[in-house]
């Protein structure tokens, strides 16, 4: 099979060509977030590791159960795909550090609010091959934009973006949900206006310009079990796509 069509062998991963907008030319859409691992391998091909900019409800920074067993990217797409499906946590919390172990992701800018049990809490993750990876964590896009525009002591958002050669933009649909105060087991998808306010807050244009000018691919995890189920997640995907594709990337929604 032609090298450019390797993604066709990734079951459950949809590749979209984005044209006429700004930012990446390709997007990869899938359900379980751990499938980002082979999608990132497809997007990066043989190029250097990228800065990951990921938006999520959860800090997906749990250390894989067997980090040394994560295949290096040189093992090929099939090895990474099989590892993601069969060895990573089904809760989809450990794929970011697994991608660092694989040599796909260098540093990470993590925009997320929740902290799953076992989340790595350090500012630098040193993988089993001895490579250090900076972890810059902020809770919201407006906080990321503030740290980019006017860094306070200790803010590293601008620093990691300026140092990056390439960027992977990663979005989990559950970023745009909250748990109900009345019933913590109930997921509440956000309306489109709230999605827009979160994703495109005032004074965020320069931050997004810095992300998108180096962005080689968008990955989008739908995670229906974290978004209220199949029907609710489908409606949420429609609303997020309108803001994410049409307003941020300035291209047609899928």
PDB file of C-alpha atoms in Angstrom:
ATOM      1  CA  UNK A   1       0.000   0.000   0.000  1.00  0.00           C
ATOM      2  CA  UNK A   2       1.179   3.533  -0.782  1.00  0.00           C
ATOM      3  CA  UNK A   3       2.781   5.223   2.252  1.00  0.00           C
ATOM      4  CA  UNK A   4       0.262   8.091   2.082  1.00  0.00           C
ATOM      5  CA  UNK A   5      -2.621   5.631   2.524  1.00  0.00           C
ATOM      6  CA  UNK A   6      -1.383   3.843   5.635  1.00  0.00           C
ATOM      7  CA  UNK A   7      -4.165   5.503   7.611  1.00  0.00           C
ATOM      8  CA  UNK A   8      -6.693   3.404   5.677  1.00  0.00           C
ATOM      9  CA  UNK A   9      -5.591   0.408   7.756  1.00  0.00           C
ATOM     10  CA  UNK A  10      -6.449   2.173  11.019  1.00  0.00           C
ATOM     11  CA  UNK A  11      -9.880   0.821  11.893  1.00  0.00           C
ATOM     12  CA  UNK A  12     -12.117   3.450  13.427  1.00  0.00           C
ATOM     13  CA  UNK A  13      -9.924   6.395  12.401  1.00  0.00           C
ATOM     14  CA  UNK A  14     -11.384   8.812   9.832  1.00  0.00           C
ATOM     15  CA  UNK A  15      -8.947  11.073   8.013  1.00  0.00           C
ATOM     16  CA  UNK A  16     -10.298  14.402   6.740  1.00  0.00           C
ATOM     17  CA  UNK A  17      -8.607  16.754   4.301  1.00  0.00           C
ATOM     18  CA  UNK A  18      -8.989  20.361   5.380  1.00  0.00           C
ATOM     19  CA  UNK A  19      -8.719  22.972   2.686  1.00  0.00           C
ATOM     20  CA  UNK A  20      -9.046  26.700   2.261  1.00  0.00           C
ATOM     21  CA  UNK A  21      -8.602  27.601   5.923  1.00  0.00           C
ATOM     22  CA  UNK A  22      -5.707  28.100   8.292  1.00  0.00           C
ATOM     23  CA  UNK A  23      -3.727  25.625  10.286  1.00  0.00           C
ATOM     24  CA  UNK A  24      -3.459  21.902   9.536  1.00  0.00           C
ATOM     25  CA  UNK A  25      -4.326  20.315   6.198  1.00  0.00           C
ATOM     26  CA  UNK A  26      -5.437  17.032   7.797  1.00  0.00           C
ATOM     27  CA  UNK A  27      -7.663  15.968  10.664  1.00  0.00           C
ATOM     28  CA  UNK A  28      -8.115  12.542  12.228  1.00  0.00           C
ATOM     29  CA  UNK A  29     -11.414  11.690  13.966  1.00  0.00           C
ATOM     30  CA  UNK A  30     -11.946   8.627  16.177  1.00  0.00           C
ATOM     31  CA  UNK A  31     -13.784   7.601  19.337  1.00  0.00           C
ATOM     32  CA  UNK A  32     -11.357   6.223  21.994  1.00  0.00           C
ATOM     33  CA  UNK A  33      -8.709   8.824  22.646  1.00  0.00           C
ATOM     34  CA  UNK A  34      -5.898   6.268  22.776  1.00  0.00           C
ATOM     35  CA  UNK A  35      -6.217   5.963  18.977  1.00  0.00           C
ATOM     36  CA  UNK A  36      -4.503   9.337  18.866  1.00  0.00           C
ATOM     37  CA  UNK A  37      -1.241   7.380  19.150  1.00  0.00           C
ATOM     38  CA  UNK A  38      -1.344   5.836  15.635  1.00  0.00           C
ATOM     39  CA  UNK A  39      -3.026   8.957  14.242  1.00  0.00           C
ATOM     40  CA  UNK A  40      -0.109  11.084  15.444  1.00  0.00           C
ATOM     41  CA  UNK A  41       2.292   8.578  13.892  1.00  0.00           C
ATOM     42  CA  UNK A  42       0.463   8.965  10.565  1.00  0.00           C
ATOM     43  CA  UNK A  43       0.511  12.738  10.768  1.00  0.00           C
ATOM     44  CA  UNK A  44       4.181  13.059  11.692  1.00  0.00           C
ATOM     45  CA  UNK A  45       5.493  10.293   9.403  1.00  0.00           C
ATOM     46  CA  UNK A  46       9.309  10.356   9.707  1.00  0.00           C
ATOM     47  CA  UNK A  47       9.615  13.951  10.880  1.00  0.00           C
ATOM     48  CA  UNK A  48      10.724  15.103  14.327  1.00  0.00           C
ATOM     49  CA  UNK A  49       8.591  14.887  17.442  1.00  0.00           C
ATOM     50  CA  UNK A  50       5.991  17.611  17.855  1.00  0.00           C
ATOM     51  CA  UNK A  51       4.648  19.792  20.628  1.00  0.00           C
ATOM     52  CA  UNK A  52       1.238  18.472  21.626  1.00  0.00           C
ATOM     53  CA  UNK A  53      -1.440  21.066  22.359  1.00  0.00           C
ATOM     54  CA  UNK A  54      -4.356  19.122  23.800  1.00  0.00           C
ATOM     55  CA  UNK A  55      -7.765  20.277  25.042  1.00  0.00           C
ATOM     56  CA  UNK A  56      -9.577  17.851  27.306  1.00  0.00           C
ATOM     57  CA  UNK A  57     -11.813  17.653  30.355  1.00  0.00           C
ATOM     58  CA  UNK A  58      -9.273  15.266  31.897  1.00  0.00           C
ATOM     59  CA  UNK A  59      -5.526  15.564  32.384  1.00  0.00           C
ATOM     60  CA  UNK A  60      -4.602  12.475  30.353  1.00  0.00           C
ATOM     61  CA  UNK A  61      -1.169  12.307  31.953  1.00  0.00           C
ATOM     62  CA  UNK A  62      -1.357   8.922  33.645  1.00  0.00           C
ATOM     63  CA  UNK A  63       1.861   6.926  33.226  1.00  0.00           C
ATOM     64  CA  UNK A  64       1.317   3.780  31.102  1.00  0.00           C
ATOM     65  CA  UNK A  65       1.328   0.557  33.088  1.00  0.00           C
ATOM     66  CA  UNK A  66       4.448  -0.628  31.258  1.00  0.00           C
ATOM     67  CA  UNK A  67       6.062   2.497  29.770  1.00  0.00           C
ATOM     68  CA  UNK A  68       9.165   0.661  28.571  1.00  0.00           C
ATOM     69  CA  UNK A  69       6.933  -1.640  26.511  1.00  0.00           C
ATOM     70  CA  UNK A  70       5.591   1.203  24.363  1.00  0.00           C
ATOM     71  CA  UNK A  71       7.067   0.651  20.869  1.00  0.00           C
ATOM     72  CA  UNK A  72       9.383   3.287  19.510  1.00  0.00           C
ATOM     73  CA  UNK A  73       7.979   5.016  16.433  1.00  0.00           C
ATOM     74  CA  UNK A  74      10.658   3.260  14.391  1.00  0.00           C
ATOM     75  CA  UNK A  75       8.745   0.001  15.009  1.00  0.00           C
ATOM     76  CA  UNK A  76       6.142   1.239  12.558  1.00  0.00           C
ATOM     77  CA  UNK A  77       2.510   2.217  12.451  1.00  0.00           C
ATOM     78  CA  UNK A  78       1.135  -1.289  12.953  1.00  0.00           C
ATOM     79  CA  UNK A  79       3.051  -1.787  16.190  1.00  0.00           C
ATOM     80  CA  UNK A  80       1.852   1.553  17.564  1.00  0.00           C
ATOM     81  CA  UNK A  81      -1.732   0.881  16.495  1.00  0.00           C
ATOM     82  CA  UNK A  82      -1.785  -2.553  18.129  1.00  0.00           C
ATOM     83  CA  UNK A  83      -0.237  -1.194  21.296  1.00  0.00           C
ATOM     84  CA  UNK A  84      -2.822   1.588  21.518  1.00  0.00           C
ATOM     85  CA  UNK A  85      -5.731  -0.838  21.081  1.00  0.00           C
ATOM     86  CA  UNK A  86      -4.528  -3.715  23.242  1.00  0.00           C
ATOM     87  CA  UNK A  87      -2.080  -2.357  25.809  1.00  0.00           C
ATOM     88  CA  UNK A  88      -3.062   1.202  26.715  1.00  0.00           C
ATOM     89  CA  UNK A  89      -5.663   1.873  29.396  1.00  0.00           C
ATOM     90  CA  UNK A  90      -9.267   1.557  28.189  1.00  0.00           C
ATOM     91  CA  UNK A  91     -10.039   4.670  30.254  1.00  0.00           C
ATOM     92  CA  UNK A  92      -7.956   6.609  27.683  1.00  0.00           C
ATOM     93  CA  UNK A  93      -5.774   8.385  30.230  1.00  0.00           C
ATOM     94  CA  UNK A  94      -2.230   7.297  29.317  1.00  0.00           C
ATOM     95  CA  UNK A  95      -1.810   7.921  25.575  1.00  0.00           C
ATOM     96  CA  UNK A  96      -0.017  11.279  25.964  1.00  0.00           C
ATOM     97  CA  UNK A  97       2.884   9.892  27.977  1.00  0.00           C
ATOM     98  CA  UNK A  98       2.841   6.794  25.754  1.00  0.00           C
ATOM     99  CA  UNK A  99       3.352   9.090  22.744  1.00  0.00           C
ATOM    100  CA  UNK A 100       6.337  10.603  24.533  1.00  0.00           C
ATOM    101  CA  UNK A 101       7.726   7.114  25.160  1.00  0.00           C
ATOM    102  CA  UNK A 102       7.268   6.379  21.437  1.00  0.00           C
ATOM    103  CA  UNK A 103       9.158   9.512  20.386  1.00  0.00           C
ATOM    104  CA  UNK A 104       6.134  11.119  18.719  1.00  0.00           C
ATOM    105  CA  UNK A 105       5.533  13.929  21.204  1.00  0.00           C
ATOM    106  CA  UNK A 106       8.207  16.121  22.726  1.00  0.00           C
ATOM    107  CA  UNK A 107       6.673  18.646  25.101  1.00  0.00           C
ATOM    108  CA  UNK A 108       2.963  19.063  25.813  1.00  0.00           C
ATOM    109  CA  UNK A 109       0.717  22.037  26.488  1.00  0.00           C
ATOM    110  CA  UNK A 110      -2.258  20.529  28.284  1.00  0.00           C
ATOM    111  CA  UNK A 111      -5.470  22.532  28.607  1.00  0.00           C
ATOM    112  CA  UNK A 112      -7.633  20.491  30.939  1.00  0.00           C
ATOM    113  CA  UNK A 113      -9.609  20.733  34.173  1.00  0.00           C
ATOM    114  CA  UNK A 114      -9.999  17.267  35.743  1.00  0.00           C
ATOM    115  CA  UNK A 115      -7.276  15.174  37.353  1.00  0.00           C
ATOM    116  CA  UNK A 116      -7.813  11.381  37.093  1.00  0.00           C
ATOM    117  CA  UNK A 117      -6.321   9.172  39.767  1.00  0.00           C
ATOM    118  CA  UNK A 118      -2.685   8.431  39.005  1.00  0.00           C
ATOM    119  CA  UNK A 119      -2.046  11.601  36.999  1.00  0.00           C
ATOM    120  CA  UNK A 120       1.651  12.463  36.729  1.00  0.00           C
ATOM    121  CA  UNK A 121       2.085  15.697  38.692  1.00  0.00           C
ATOM    122  CA  UNK A 122       5.575  16.829  37.726  1.00  0.00           C
ATOM    123  CA  UNK A 123       6.560  19.595  35.322  1.00  0.00           C
ATOM    124  CA  UNK A 124       8.961  17.329  33.420  1.00  0.00           C
ATOM    125  CA  UNK A 125       8.361  13.712  32.433  1.00  0.00           C
ATOM    126  CA  UNK A 126      11.520  11.731  31.749  1.00  0.00           C
ATOM    127  CA  UNK A 127      10.695   8.750  29.563  1.00  0.00           C
ATOM    128  CA  UNK A 128      12.317   5.334  29.890  1.00  0.00           C
ATOM    129  CA  UNK A 129      14.775   6.245  27.127  1.00  0.00           C
ATOM    130  CA  UNK A 130      16.008   9.196  29.192  1.00  0.00           C
ATOM    131  CA  UNK A 131      14.372  11.993  27.170  1.00  0.00           C
ATOM    132  CA  UNK A 132      12.849  14.888  29.183  1.00  0.00           C
ATOM    133  CA  UNK A 133       9.433  16.271  28.196  1.00  0.00           C
ATOM    134  CA  UNK A 134       8.030  19.521  29.556  1.00  0.00           C
ATOM    135  CA  UNK A 135       4.415  19.429  30.717  1.00  0.00           C
ATOM    136  CA  UNK A 136       2.742  22.835  30.726  1.00  0.00           C
ATOM    137  CA  UNK A 137      -0.727  22.584  32.267  1.00  0.00           C
ATOM    138  CA  UNK A 138      -3.389  25.302  32.255  1.00  0.00           C
ATOM    139  CA  UNK A 139      -7.119  24.859  32.950  1.00  0.00           C
ATOM    140  CA  UNK A 140      -8.681  26.938  30.148  1.00  0.00           C
ATOM    141  CA  UNK A 141      -7.955  28.532  26.779  1.00  0.00           C
ATOM    142  CA  UNK A 142      -8.296  32.037  28.198  1.00  0.00           C
ATOM    143  CA  UNK A 143      -5.630  31.210  30.784  1.00  0.00           C
ATOM    144  CA  UNK A 144      -3.370  29.837  28.033  1.00  0.00           C
ATOM    145  CA  UNK A 145      -3.908  32.990  25.979  1.00  0.00           C
ATOM    146  CA  UNK A 146      -3.171  35.205  28.991  1.00  0.00           C
ATOM    147  CA  UNK A 147       0.036  33.298  29.705  1.00  0.00           C
ATOM    148  CA  UNK A 148       1.034  33.613  26.047  1.00  0.00           C
ATOM    149  CA  UNK A 149       0.281  37.319  25.713  1.00  0.00           C
ATOM    150  CA  UNK A 150       1.707  38.481  29.045  1.00  0.00           C
ATOM    151  CA  UNK A 151       3.728  35.741  30.731  1.00  0.00           C
ATOM    152  CA  UNK A 152       3.964  35.931  34.493  1.00  0.00           C
ATOM    153  CA  UNK A 153       6.940  34.372  36.313  1.00  0.00           C
ATOM    154  CA  UNK A 154       6.729  30.629  35.783  1.00  0.00           C
ATOM    155  CA  UNK A 155       4.405  30.782  32.766  1.00  0.00           C
ATOM    156  CA  UNK A 156       5.812  28.653  29.950  1.00  0.00           C
ATOM    157  CA  UNK A 157       3.036  28.670  27.328  1.00  0.00           C
ATOM    158  CA  UNK A 158       4.813  31.102  25.013  1.00  0.00           C
ATOM    159  CA  UNK A 159       8.162  29.435  25.627  1.00  0.00           C
ATOM    160  CA  UNK A 160       7.092  25.956  24.516  1.00  0.00           C
ATOM    161  CA  UNK A 161       5.146  27.281  21.518  1.00  0.00           C
ATOM    162  CA  UNK A 162       8.077  29.348  20.297  1.00  0.00           C
ATOM    163  CA  UNK A 163      10.483  26.439  20.782  1.00  0.00           C
ATOM    164  CA  UNK A 164       8.307  23.989  18.858  1.00  0.00           C
ATOM    165  CA  UNK A 165       9.147  23.040  15.291  1.00  0.00           C
ATOM    166  CA  UNK A 166       5.801  21.354  14.718  1.00  0.00           C
ATOM    167  CA  UNK A 167       2.522  21.211  16.628  1.00  0.00           C
ATOM    168  CA  UNK A 168      -0.190  18.584  16.958  1.00  0.00           C
ATOM    169  CA  UNK A 169      -3.556  20.052  17.983  1.00  0.00           C
ATOM    170  CA  UNK A 170      -5.629  17.506  19.863  1.00  0.00           C
ATOM    171  CA  UNK A 171      -9.230  17.968  21.032  1.00  0.00           C
ATOM    172  CA  UNK A 172     -11.342  15.640  23.149  1.00  0.00           C
ATOM    173  CA  UNK A 173     -15.052  16.285  22.722  1.00  0.00           C
ATOM    174  CA  UNK A 174     -15.553  15.868  26.457  1.00  0.00           C
ATOM    175  CA  UNK A 175     -13.612  19.109  26.954  1.00  0.00           C
ATOM    176  CA  UNK A 176     -16.957  20.776  26.232  1.00  0.00           C
ATOM    177  CA  UNK A 177     -18.921  18.992  28.946  1.00  0.00           C
ATOM    178  CA  UNK A 178     -19.357  19.263  32.706  1.00  0.00           C
ATOM    179  CA  UNK A 179     -20.587  16.903  35.371  1.00  0.00           C
ATOM    180  CA  UNK A 180     -23.936  17.763  36.909  1.00  0.00           C
ATOM    181  CA  UNK A 181     -23.825  19.240  40.416  1.00  0.00           C
ATOM    182  CA  UNK A 182     -27.065  17.403  41.217  1.00  0.00           C
ATOM    183  CA  UNK A 183     -25.871  14.035  39.900  1.00  0.00           C
ATOM    184  CA  UNK A 184     -22.104  13.519  39.381  1.00  0.00           C
ATOM    185  CA  UNK A 185     -22.819  10.587  37.060  1.00  0.00           C
ATOM    186  CA  UNK A 186     -24.699  12.827  34.602  1.00  0.00           C
ATOM    187  CA  UNK A 187     -22.714  14.538  31.840  1.00  0.00           C
ATOM    188  CA  UNK A 188     -23.939  17.920  30.618  1.00  0.00           C
ATOM    189  CA  UNK A 189     -22.865  18.873  27.052  1.00  0.00           C
ATOM    190  CA  UNK A 190     -22.277  22.588  26.604  1.00  0.00           C
ATOM    191  CA  UNK A 191     -24.412  24.697  24.240  1.00  0.00           C
ATOM    192  CA  UNK A 192     -22.689  26.200  21.229  1.00  0.00           C
ATOM    193  CA  UNK A 193     -22.394  29.668  22.756  1.00  0.00           C
ATOM    194  CA  UNK A 194     -20.497  28.310  25.774  1.00  0.00           C
ATOM    195  CA  UNK A 195     -18.257  26.257  23.465  1.00  0.00           C
ATOM    196  CA  UNK A 196     -17.432  29.403  21.518  1.00  0.00           C
ATOM    197  CA  UNK A 197     -16.703  31.395  24.687  1.00  0.00           C
ATOM    198  CA  UNK A 198     -14.350  28.679  25.930  1.00  0.00           C
ATOM    199  CA  UNK A 199     -12.554  27.986  22.653  1.00  0.00           C
ATOM    200  CA  UNK A 200     -12.369  31.565  21.358  1.00  0.00           C
ATOM    201  CA  UNK A 201     -12.186  33.880  24.368  1.00  0.00           C
ATOM    202  CA  UNK A 202     -11.231  37.554  23.940  1.00  0.00           C
ATOM    203  CA  UNK A 203      -7.549  38.189  23.240  1.00  0.00           C
ATOM    204  CA  UNK A 204      -6.885  34.576  22.203  1.00  0.00           C
ATOM    205  CA  UNK A 205      -6.139  35.302  18.533  1.00  0.00           C
ATOM    206  CA  UNK A 206      -2.363  35.607  18.957  1.00  0.00           C
ATOM    207  CA  UNK A 207      -2.262  32.384  20.966  1.00  0.00           C
ATOM    208  CA  UNK A 208      -4.191  30.503  18.296  1.00  0.00           C
ATOM    209  CA  UNK A 209      -2.023  32.034  15.550  1.00  0.00           C
ATOM    210  CA  UNK A 210       1.057  30.632  17.304  1.00  0.00           C
ATOM    211  CA  UNK A 211      -0.549  27.179  17.578  1.00  0.00           C
ATOM    212  CA  UNK A 212      -1.926  26.985  14.054  1.00  0.00           C
ATOM    213  CA  UNK A 213       1.034  28.373  12.126  1.00  0.00           C
ATOM    214  CA  UNK A 214       3.048  25.262  13.091  1.00  0.00           C
ATOM    215  CA  UNK A 215       0.180  22.784  13.290  1.00  0.00           C
ATOM    216  CA  UNK A 216       0.562  19.711  11.073  1.00  0.00           C
ATOM    217  CA  UNK A 217      -2.617  17.871  12.082  1.00  0.00           C
ATOM    218  CA  UNK A 218      -5.749  18.010  14.205  1.00  0.00           C
ATOM    219  CA  UNK A 219      -6.894  14.932  16.119  1.00  0.00           C
ATOM    220  CA  UNK A 220     -10.440  14.856  17.475  1.00  0.00           C
ATOM    221  CA  UNK A 221     -11.619  12.200  19.939  1.00  0.00           C
ATOM    222  CA  UNK A 222     -15.397  11.853  20.234  1.00  0.00           C
ATOM    223  CA  UNK A 223     -15.432   9.743  23.444  1.00  0.00           C
ATOM    224  CA  UNK A 224     -19.240   9.192  23.484  1.00  0.00           C
ATOM    225  CA  UNK A 225     -19.170   7.487  26.892  1.00  0.00           C
ATOM    226  CA  UNK A 226     -17.723  10.704  28.387  1.00  0.00           C
ATOM    227  CA  UNK A 227     -20.168  12.944  26.516  1.00  0.00           C
ATOM    228  CA  UNK A 228     -23.573  11.651  27.566  1.00  0.00           C
ATOM    229  CA  UNK A 229     -23.911   8.734  25.126  1.00  0.00           C
ATOM    230  CA  UNK A 230     -24.133   8.293  21.361  1.00  0.00           C
ATOM    231  CA  UNK A 231     -26.988  10.697  20.660  1.00  0.00           C
ATOM    232  CA  UNK A 232     -25.798  13.431  22.998  1.00  0.00           C
ATOM    233  CA  UNK A 233     -22.211  13.164  21.742  1.00  0.00           C
ATOM    234  CA  UNK A 234     -23.432  13.371  18.143  1.00  0.00           C
ATOM    235  CA  UNK A 235     -25.228  16.638  18.836  1.00  0.00           C
ATOM    236  CA  UNK A 236     -22.220  17.959  20.737  1.00  0.00           C
ATOM    237  CA  UNK A 237     -19.901  17.013  17.863  1.00  0.00           C
ATOM    238  CA  UNK A 238     -22.064  19.043  15.489  1.00  0.00           C
ATOM    239  CA  UNK A 239     -21.864  22.132  17.699  1.00  0.00           C
ATOM    240  CA  UNK A 240     -18.136  21.771  18.395  1.00  0.00           C
ATOM    241  CA  UNK A 241     -17.422  21.227  14.685  1.00  0.00           C
ATOM    242  CA  UNK A 242     -19.150  24.485  13.780  1.00  0.00           C
ATOM    243  CA  UNK A 243     -16.930  26.458  16.154  1.00  0.00           C
ATOM    244  CA  UNK A 244     -13.727  24.433  15.770  1.00  0.00           C
ATOM    245  CA  UNK A 245     -13.700  24.073  11.996  1.00  0.00           C
ATOM    246  CA  UNK A 246     -15.669  27.052  10.732  1.00  0.00           C
ATOM    247  CA  UNK A 247     -14.613  29.705  13.253  1.00  0.00           C
ATOM    248  CA  UNK A 248     -11.172  28.615  14.483  1.00  0.00           C
ATOM    249  CA  UNK A 249      -9.746  26.822  11.425  1.00  0.00           C
ATOM    250  CA  UNK A 250     -11.893  28.824   8.965  1.00  0.00           C
ATOM    251  CA  UNK A 251     -12.746  25.816   6.870  1.00  0.00           C
ATOM    252  CA  UNK A 252     -15.880  23.777   6.252  1.00  0.00           C
ATOM    253  CA  UNK A 253     -17.056  21.435   9.030  1.00  0.00           C
ATOM    254  CA  UNK A 254     -16.941  17.716   8.189  1.00  0.00           C
TER     255      UNK A 254
END
